[in-house]
Structures are given as C-alpha cells and as structure tokens.
Amino acid sequence: DTAVSQTPKYLVTQMGNDKSIKCEQNLGHDTMYWYKQDSKKFLKIMFSYNNKELIINETVPNRFSPKSPDKAHLNLHINSLELGDSAVYFCASSPVEGGTEAFFGQGTRLTVV
Amino acid sequence: GENVEQHPSTLSVQEGDSAVIKCTYSDSASNYFPWYKQELGKRPQLIIDIRSNVGEKKDQRIAVTLNKTAKHFSLHITETQPEDSAVYFCAAGGTGFQKLVFGTGTRLLVSP
C-alpha cells in the first residue's frame, strides 16, 4: 500500500483558476508537509502542519492554503493560479516527534497556462 | 530559522570513482541530518541519515559524516554506478514539531 498518496499526478489549468491537490497518508503520522519543487529542482517547504499547529513559510503567497479535514489528510488549495505557480508539489509526512524520515508522495506536476 | 547550503550543484564522475557532496547548516539546534535521492520523475527517498550524537555512518557504498562544531555534513558515495545518477538533497531538522529544511540539491551524473 502506498504510504503517502497525492492526487492528481498531473494538473493542467488556466491562469486565474482555483484548484486543489489532495494528500493522504496511512502511516499514522501526526505531521504533514507541503513542498514546492521548481524547475531548478529546489525543494522548498510551504507548510508544516500537525493537528495542533500550522507553520507557514512566510514566502508563500496567501493564495495557497492548506486544509486538513483529519489527521491523515492535508490538502492544498490554490486560488487565482499564476504562471509562476507551475511546479511539482510534494506532500510528505513524518512522526510528530520529528527527527525521523519524511515520507514523500509521488508529486503533483502543476502546469498553469 | 534554519538555512542549509549544498555544494556542488552538479557533479559528474566516471563509473567507479567516488563522489562527495557537502552541506552546511546554520541552526545549532538541528540534530537530524538526512540525505534524500530523487531519481528523474520520482519522489525523494531517504538513503541515509545521521544524528548529532554520531560522527559517521556507513551503509554499503554510501557514508555520511557530520562535524557539529563546523556545522557541516557530507555524503560520500564510493564505487559509483550509473544507477547512482540522480539529484541528491541534504536536509537538517530536529526533534519536536519542526520542519526539515532541504539543501538546493546536487545533480550527480555517473558516466559508464
């Protein structure tokens, strides 16, 4: 069974649209993350979230918002998509204690046209 | 917050050579240092990690060293093979609810 799964794998959409990427983990982890990987392959954290606290990277536009319906899910909502949002978005999870392996989803390649 | 720098950005070696990738971190509170390998079109996956109470760790052809005083750690790959070609990321983090901060990645190309 896939430990961290994201949907969709590919997403092509027009500028100005609103879209969501879903993430689910079946590892029982308390902490989930969203990372953005740009064309230069830089992996930048966007959000860290557990059931108590959300940490937002201050460089992330407020058009991006995480939504967690429960401990096993952390979805990413993006409003008013821009060309520069095109990237691969990775969801990840790790135990709340931290200091251990983060498991990544397979990534969602978002293309804004 | 934590800042992680990684060098080189690209590294080309011949099959059988060794490869070394270096990272520095800024937050002395960080105590967990993993390395991830990302093959083309795939997700990053952990290959080895080290904690601050250890100076070196080996797993077959890969090893990681940590110098806490200097705040740097390195990945060593010996007897490289073409399948080692990938992007490698270092990261630094800690216990508690704390994010992993990744380096900028090193694209390793191993030529036959």
PDB file of C-alpha atoms in Angstrom:
ATOM      1  CA  ASP A   1       0.000   0.000   0.000  1.00  0.00           C
ATOM      2  CA  THR A   2       1.194   3.482  -0.820  1.00  0.00           C
ATOM      3  CA  ALA A   3       2.222   5.302   2.335  1.00  0.00           C
ATOM      4  CA  VAL A   4       1.691   8.879   1.103  1.00  0.00           C
ATOM      5  CA  SER A   5      -0.521   9.396  -1.916  1.00  0.00           C
ATOM      6  CA  GLN A   6      -1.360  12.535  -3.834  1.00  0.00           C
ATOM      7  CA  THR A   7      -3.965  13.253  -6.452  1.00  0.00           C
ATOM      8  CA  PRO A   8      -3.889  14.244  -9.163  1.00  0.00           C
ATOM      9  CA  LYS A   9      -0.470  13.324 -10.502  1.00  0.00           C
ATOM     10  CA  TYR A  10      -0.752  15.874 -13.304  1.00  0.00           C
ATOM     11  CA  LEU A  11      -2.794  19.063 -13.333  1.00  0.00           C
ATOM     12  CA  VAL A  12      -3.024  21.491 -16.235  1.00  0.00           C
ATOM     13  CA  THR A  13      -5.135  24.567 -15.730  1.00  0.00           C
ATOM     14  CA  GLN A  14      -5.578  28.122 -16.867  1.00  0.00           C
ATOM     15  CA  MET A  15      -4.426  31.253 -15.107  1.00  0.00           C
ATOM     16  CA  GLY A  16      -6.916  32.600 -12.641  1.00  0.00           C
ATOM     17  CA  ASN A  17      -8.481  29.244 -11.814  1.00  0.00           C
ATOM     18  CA  ASP A  18      -8.741  27.762  -8.341  1.00  0.00           C
ATOM     19  CA  LYS A  19      -7.503  24.216  -7.835  1.00  0.00           C
ATOM     20  CA  SER A  20      -6.854  21.685  -5.091  1.00  0.00           C
ATOM     21  CA  ILE A  21      -4.360  18.904  -4.630  1.00  0.00           C
ATOM     22  CA  LYS A  22      -5.214  16.122  -2.221  1.00  0.00           C
ATOM     23  CA  CYS A  23      -2.827  14.241   0.031  1.00  0.00           C
ATOM     24  CA  GLU A  24      -3.425  11.249   2.235  1.00  0.00           C
ATOM     25  CA  GLN A  25      -1.066   9.243   4.430  1.00  0.00           C
ATOM     26  CA  ASN A  26      -1.726   5.873   6.051  1.00  0.00           C
ATOM     27  CA  LEU A  27       1.349   5.851   8.280  1.00  0.00           C
ATOM     28  CA  GLY A  28      -0.353   7.235  11.347  1.00  0.00           C
ATOM     29  CA  HIS A  29       1.966  10.237  11.309  1.00  0.00           C
ATOM     30  CA  ASP A  30       0.945  13.405  13.065  1.00  0.00           C
ATOM     31  CA  THR A  31       2.892  15.846  10.939  1.00  0.00           C
ATOM     32  CA  MET A  32       2.374  16.596   7.266  1.00  0.00           C
ATOM     33  CA  TYR A  33       4.093  18.968   4.890  1.00  0.00           C
ATOM     34  CA  TRP A  34       3.769  20.556   1.517  1.00  0.00           C
ATOM     35  CA  TYR A  35       6.875  21.216  -0.540  1.00  0.00           C
ATOM     36  CA  LYS A  36       7.244  23.001  -3.854  1.00  0.00           C
ATOM     37  CA  GLN A  37       9.897  21.875  -6.312  1.00  0.00           C
ATOM     38  CA  ASP A  38      10.579  24.378  -9.056  1.00  0.00           C
ATOM     39  CA  SER A  39      12.208  23.907 -12.439  1.00  0.00           C
ATOM     40  CA  LYS A  40      15.658  24.156 -10.832  1.00  0.00           C
ATOM     41  CA  LYS A  41      14.746  21.228  -8.585  1.00  0.00           C
ATOM     42  CA  PHE A  42      14.879  23.310  -5.409  1.00  0.00           C
ATOM     43  CA  LEU A  43      12.714  21.740  -2.696  1.00  0.00           C
ATOM     44  CA  LYS A  44      11.129  24.499  -0.650  1.00  0.00           C
ATOM     45  CA  ILE A  45       8.843  23.963   2.261  1.00  0.00           C
ATOM     46  CA  MET A  46       5.489  25.671   2.075  1.00  0.00           C
ATOM     47  CA  PHE A  47       3.644  24.423   5.146  1.00  0.00           C
ATOM     48  CA  SER A  48       4.229  22.227   8.158  1.00  0.00           C
ATOM     49  CA  TYR A  49       1.119  21.049   9.934  1.00  0.00           C
ATOM     50  CA  ASN A  50       0.026  18.784  12.725  1.00  0.00           C
ATOM     51  CA  ASN A  51      -3.278  18.570  14.492  1.00  0.00           C
ATOM     52  CA  LYS A  52      -2.370  21.470  16.685  1.00  0.00           C
ATOM     53  CA  GLU A  53      -0.262  23.892  14.774  1.00  0.00           C
ATOM     54  CA  LEU A  54       0.250  25.246  11.303  1.00  0.00           C
ATOM     55  CA  ILE A  55       3.546  26.775  10.349  1.00  0.00           C
ATOM     56  CA  ILE A  56       3.543  28.774   7.185  1.00  0.00           C
ATOM     57  CA  ASN A  57       6.637  29.697   5.256  1.00  0.00           C
ATOM     58  CA  GLU A  58       6.395  33.455   5.080  1.00  0.00           C
ATOM     59  CA  THR A  59       7.347  33.470   1.414  1.00  0.00           C
ATOM     60  CA  VAL A  60       4.236  31.522   0.420  1.00  0.00           C
ATOM     61  CA  PRO A  61       1.521  33.734  -1.108  1.00  0.00           C
ATOM     62  CA  ASN A  62      -1.762  33.724   0.742  1.00  0.00           C
ATOM     63  CA  ARG A  63      -3.373  32.314  -2.401  1.00  0.00           C
ATOM     64  CA  PHE A  64      -2.096  28.988  -1.088  1.00  0.00           C
ATOM     65  CA  SER A  65      -3.867  27.438   1.861  1.00  0.00           C
ATOM     66  CA  PRO A  66      -3.670  24.010   3.478  1.00  0.00           C
ATOM     67  CA  LYS A  67      -6.814  22.284   4.642  1.00  0.00           C
ATOM     68  CA  SER A  68      -6.769  19.284   6.937  1.00  0.00           C
ATOM     69  CA  PRO A  69     -10.099  17.506   7.360  1.00  0.00           C
ATOM     70  CA  ASP A  70      -8.434  14.941   9.607  1.00  0.00           C
ATOM     71  CA  LYS A  71      -5.049  13.737  10.746  1.00  0.00           C
ATOM     72  CA  ALA A  72      -4.469  11.585   7.673  1.00  0.00           C
ATOM     73  CA  HIS A  73      -5.179  14.275   5.091  1.00  0.00           C
ATOM     74  CA  LEU A  74      -3.633  17.589   4.167  1.00  0.00           C
ATOM     75  CA  ASN A  75      -4.974  19.163   1.015  1.00  0.00           C
ATOM     76  CA  LEU A  76      -3.533  22.163  -0.759  1.00  0.00           C
ATOM     77  CA  HIS A  77      -5.860  24.802  -2.163  1.00  0.00           C
ATOM     78  CA  ILE A  78      -4.582  27.356  -4.614  1.00  0.00           C
ATOM     79  CA  ASN A  79      -6.621  30.382  -5.626  1.00  0.00           C
ATOM     80  CA  SER A  80      -6.159  32.604  -8.655  1.00  0.00           C
ATOM     81  CA  LEU A  81      -3.421  30.475 -10.186  1.00  0.00           C
ATOM     82  CA  GLU A  82      -0.486  32.252 -11.811  1.00  0.00           C
ATOM     83  CA  LEU A  83       2.063  31.097 -14.371  1.00  0.00           C
ATOM     84  CA  GLY A  84       4.750  31.099 -11.672  1.00  0.00           C
ATOM     85  CA  ASP A  85       2.846  28.523  -9.693  1.00  0.00           C
ATOM     86  CA  SER A  86       3.837  25.890 -12.241  1.00  0.00           C
ATOM     87  CA  ALA A  87       5.964  23.359 -10.369  1.00  0.00           C
ATOM     88  CA  VAL A  88       5.881  19.924  -8.821  1.00  0.00           C
ATOM     89  CA  TYR A  89       4.202  19.896  -5.432  1.00  0.00           C
ATOM     90  CA  PHE A  90       5.118  17.194  -2.949  1.00  0.00           C
ATOM     91  CA  CYS A  91       3.212  16.209   0.120  1.00  0.00           C
ATOM     92  CA  ALA A  92       5.151  14.488   2.913  1.00  0.00           C
ATOM     93  CA  SER A  93       4.581  13.183   6.406  1.00  0.00           C
ATOM     94  CA  SER A  94       6.656  12.296   9.451  1.00  0.00           C
ATOM     95  CA  PRO A  95       6.076  11.350  13.083  1.00  0.00           C
ATOM     96  CA  VAL A  96       5.269  14.302  15.301  1.00  0.00           C
ATOM     97  CA  GLU A  97       8.460  13.796  17.183  1.00  0.00           C
ATOM     98  CA  GLY A  98      10.386  14.856  14.158  1.00  0.00           C
ATOM     99  CA  GLY A  99      13.950  13.831  13.701  1.00  0.00           C
ATOM    100  CA  THR A 100      12.957  10.921  11.549  1.00  0.00           C
ATOM    101  CA  GLU A 101      12.388  10.133   7.924  1.00  0.00           C
ATOM    102  CA  ALA A 102       9.890  12.192   5.994  1.00  0.00           C
ATOM    103  CA  PHE A 103       7.925  10.108   3.502  1.00  0.00           C
ATOM    104  CA  PHE A 104       7.040  11.829   0.261  1.00  0.00           C
ATOM    105  CA  GLY A 105       4.088  11.415  -2.026  1.00  0.00           C
ATOM    106  CA  GLN A 106       4.709  10.891  -5.726  1.00  0.00           C
ATOM    107  CA  GLY A 107       4.263  14.559  -6.504  1.00  0.00           C
ATOM    108  CA  THR A 108       1.750  16.589  -8.491  1.00  0.00           C
ATOM    109  CA  ARG A 109       3.027  18.334 -11.576  1.00  0.00           C
ATOM    110  CA  LEU A 110       1.029  21.551 -11.886  1.00  0.00           C
ATOM    111  CA  THR A 111       1.161  23.434 -15.167  1.00  0.00           C
ATOM    112  CA  VAL A 112      -0.538  26.789 -15.406  1.00  0.00           C
ATOM    113  CA  VAL A 113      -1.164  28.010 -18.946  1.00  0.00           C
TER     114      VAL A 113
ATOM    115  CA  GLY B   1      15.325  29.734  11.038  1.00  0.00           C
ATOM    116  CA  GLU B   2      17.472  27.004   9.608  1.00  0.00           C
ATOM    117  CA  ASN B   3      19.368  27.590   6.382  1.00  0.00           C
ATOM    118  CA  VAL B   4      21.056  24.745   4.515  1.00  0.00           C
ATOM    119  CA  GLU B   5      23.592  25.237   1.750  1.00  0.00           C
ATOM    120  CA  GLN B   6      24.661  22.412  -0.544  1.00  0.00           C
ATOM    121  CA  HIS B   7      27.583  22.076  -2.945  1.00  0.00           C
ATOM    122  CA  PRO B   8      28.238  21.344  -5.722  1.00  0.00           C
ATOM    123  CA  SER B   9      25.058  21.892  -7.696  1.00  0.00           C
ATOM    124  CA  THR B  10      26.219  19.420 -10.339  1.00  0.00           C
ATOM    125  CA  LEU B  11      28.778  16.657 -10.160  1.00  0.00           C
ATOM    126  CA  SER B  12      29.974  14.445 -12.986  1.00  0.00           C
ATOM    127  CA  VAL B  13      32.104  11.385 -12.285  1.00  0.00           C
ATOM    128  CA  GLN B  14      33.228   8.268 -14.085  1.00  0.00           C
ATOM    129  CA  GLU B  15      31.832   4.932 -13.038  1.00  0.00           C
ATOM    130  CA  GLY B  16      33.886   3.550 -10.186  1.00  0.00           C
ATOM    131  CA  ASP B  17      35.009   6.951  -8.915  1.00  0.00           C
ATOM    132  CA  SER B  18      33.947   8.396  -5.574  1.00  0.00           C
ATOM    133  CA  ALA B  19      31.564  11.306  -5.203  1.00  0.00           C
ATOM    134  CA  VAL B  20      31.323  13.732  -2.303  1.00  0.00           C
ATOM    135  CA  ILE B  21      28.528  16.208  -1.657  1.00  0.00           C
ATOM    136  CA  LYS B  22      28.792  18.764   1.127  1.00  0.00           C
ATOM    137  CA  CYS B  23      26.242  20.693   3.141  1.00  0.00           C
ATOM    138  CA  THR B  24      26.384  23.352   5.810  1.00  0.00           C
ATOM    139  CA  TYR B  25      23.642  24.348   8.201  1.00  0.00           C
ATOM    140  CA  SER B  26      23.078  27.381  10.366  1.00  0.00           C
ATOM    141  CA  ASP B  27      20.934  26.316  13.348  1.00  0.00           C
ATOM    142  CA  SER B  28      22.983  24.684  16.091  1.00  0.00           C
ATOM    143  CA  ALA B  29      19.746  23.187  17.469  1.00  0.00           C
ATOM    144  CA  SER B  30      19.408  20.922  14.416  1.00  0.00           C
ATOM    145  CA  ASN B  31      20.249  17.359  15.318  1.00  0.00           C
ATOM    146  CA  TYR B  32      18.971  15.249  12.456  1.00  0.00           C
ATOM    147  CA  PHE B  33      20.570  15.207   9.004  1.00  0.00           C
ATOM    148  CA  PRO B  34      19.055  13.009   6.311  1.00  0.00           C
ATOM    149  CA  TRP B  35      20.033  12.583   2.702  1.00  0.00           C
ATOM    150  CA  TYR B  36      17.456  12.012   0.006  1.00  0.00           C
ATOM    151  CA  LYS B  37      17.870  10.687  -3.516  1.00  0.00           C
ATOM    152  CA  GLN B  38      15.476  11.764  -6.228  1.00  0.00           C
ATOM    153  CA  GLU B  39      15.563   9.897  -9.500  1.00  0.00           C
ATOM    154  CA  LEU B  40      14.173  11.548 -12.585  1.00  0.00           C
ATOM    155  CA  GLY B  41      10.413  11.986 -12.344  1.00  0.00           C
ATOM    156  CA  LYS B  42      10.180  10.275  -8.966  1.00  0.00           C
ATOM    157  CA  ARG B  43       9.755  11.262  -5.352  1.00  0.00           C
ATOM    158  CA  PRO B  44      12.646  11.988  -2.985  1.00  0.00           C
ATOM    159  CA  GLN B  45      13.526   8.942  -0.917  1.00  0.00           C
ATOM    160  CA  LEU B  46      15.700   8.642   2.137  1.00  0.00           C
ATOM    161  CA  ILE B  47      19.014   6.882   1.537  1.00  0.00           C
ATOM    162  CA  ILE B  48      20.861   7.540   4.782  1.00  0.00           C
ATOM    163  CA  ASP B  49      20.609   9.767   7.824  1.00  0.00           C
ATOM    164  CA  ILE B  50      22.727  10.739  10.794  1.00  0.00           C
ATOM    165  CA  ARG B  51      22.031  12.232  14.184  1.00  0.00           C
ATOM    166  CA  SER B  52      24.150  14.707  16.038  1.00  0.00           C
ATOM    167  CA  ASN B  53      25.397  12.190  18.574  1.00  0.00           C
ATOM    168  CA  VAL B  54      27.194  10.299  15.793  1.00  0.00           C
ATOM    169  CA  GLY B  55      30.132  11.474  13.683  1.00  0.00           C
ATOM    170  CA  GLU B  56      29.917   8.981  10.852  1.00  0.00           C
ATOM    171  CA  LYS B  57      27.561   6.376   9.485  1.00  0.00           C
ATOM    172  CA  LYS B  58      28.025   3.883   6.672  1.00  0.00           C
ATOM    173  CA  ASP B  59      25.687   1.766   4.615  1.00  0.00           C
ATOM    174  CA  GLN B  60      27.450  -0.259   1.944  1.00  0.00           C
ATOM    175  CA  ARG B  61      28.749   2.219  -0.647  1.00  0.00           C
ATOM    176  CA  ILE B  62      27.366   5.331   0.988  1.00  0.00           C
ATOM    177  CA  ALA B  63      28.524   7.105   4.104  1.00  0.00           C
ATOM    178  CA  VAL B  64      27.705  10.349   5.838  1.00  0.00           C
ATOM    179  CA  THR B  65      29.976  12.367   8.107  1.00  0.00           C
ATOM    180  CA  LEU B  66      28.971  15.135  10.483  1.00  0.00           C
ATOM    181  CA  ASN B  67      31.040  17.902  12.018  1.00  0.00           C
ATOM    182  CA  LYS B  68      28.851  19.609  14.602  1.00  0.00           C
ATOM    183  CA  THR B  69      31.422  22.210  15.507  1.00  0.00           C
ATOM    184  CA  ALA B  70      31.744  23.405  11.948  1.00  0.00           C
ATOM    185  CA  LYS B  71      28.052  22.750  11.212  1.00  0.00           C
ATOM    186  CA  HIS B  72      28.681  20.748   8.107  1.00  0.00           C
ATOM    187  CA  PHE B  73      27.940  17.241   6.916  1.00  0.00           C
ATOM    188  CA  SER B  74      28.834  15.315   3.807  1.00  0.00           C
ATOM    189  CA  LEU B  75      27.641  12.404   1.702  1.00  0.00           C
ATOM    190  CA  HIS B  76      30.243  10.039   0.312  1.00  0.00           C
ATOM    191  CA  ILE B  77      29.473   7.545  -2.431  1.00  0.00           C
ATOM    192  CA  THR B  78      32.198   5.083  -3.335  1.00  0.00           C
ATOM    193  CA  GLU B  79      32.469   2.917  -6.444  1.00  0.00           C
ATOM    194  CA  THR B  80      29.794   4.925  -8.181  1.00  0.00           C
ATOM    195  CA  GLN B  81      27.499   3.224 -10.664  1.00  0.00           C
ATOM    196  CA  PRO B  82      25.303   4.684 -13.426  1.00  0.00           C
ATOM    197  CA  GLU B  83      22.221   3.959 -11.319  1.00  0.00           C
ATOM    198  CA  ASP B  84      23.567   6.383  -8.711  1.00  0.00           C
ATOM    199  CA  SER B  85      22.763   9.171 -11.177  1.00  0.00           C
ATOM    200  CA  ALA B  86      20.076  11.326  -9.560  1.00  0.00           C
ATOM    201  CA  VAL B  87      19.542  14.531  -7.635  1.00  0.00           C
ATOM    202  CA  TYR B  88      20.670  14.292  -4.025  1.00  0.00           C
ATOM    203  CA  PHE B  89      19.300  16.524  -1.285  1.00  0.00           C
ATOM    204  CA  CYS B  90      20.667  17.054   2.172  1.00  0.00           C
ATOM    205  CA  ALA B  91      18.398  18.317   4.923  1.00  0.00           C
ATOM    206  CA  ALA B  92      18.607  19.479   8.512  1.00  0.00           C
ATOM    207  CA  GLY B  93      15.986  19.264  11.211  1.00  0.00           C
ATOM    208  CA  GLY B  94      15.374  18.458  14.822  1.00  0.00           C
ATOM    209  CA  THR B  95      13.160  16.721  17.294  1.00  0.00           C
ATOM    210  CA  GLY B  96       9.831  18.154  18.206  1.00  0.00           C
ATOM    211  CA  PHE B  97       7.476  19.692  15.737  1.00  0.00           C
ATOM    212  CA  GLN B  98       9.990  21.098  13.370  1.00  0.00           C
ATOM    213  CA  LYS B  99      10.263  21.168   9.641  1.00  0.00           C
ATOM    214  CA  LEU B 100      13.013  19.633   7.591  1.00  0.00           C
ATOM    215  CA  VAL B 101      14.904  22.255   5.615  1.00  0.00           C
ATOM    216  CA  PHE B 102      16.425  20.960   2.417  1.00  0.00           C
ATOM    217  CA  GLY B 103      19.564  21.974   0.597  1.00  0.00           C
ATOM    218  CA  THR B 104      19.358  23.082  -3.020  1.00  0.00           C
ATOM    219  CA  GLY B 105      20.228  19.671  -4.416  1.00  0.00           C
ATOM    220  CA  THR B 106      23.162  18.156  -6.304  1.00  0.00           C
ATOM    221  CA  ARG B 107      22.687  16.591  -9.686  1.00  0.00           C
ATOM    222  CA  LEU B 108      25.050  13.611  -9.843  1.00  0.00           C
ATOM    223  CA  LEU B 109      25.836  12.105 -13.209  1.00  0.00           C
ATOM    224  CA  VAL B 110      27.807   8.877 -13.328  1.00  0.00           C
ATOM    225  CA  SER B 111      29.139   8.075 -16.771  1.00  0.00           C
ATOM    226  CA  PRO B 112      29.857   4.466 -17.782  1.00  0.00           C
TER     227      PRO B 112
END
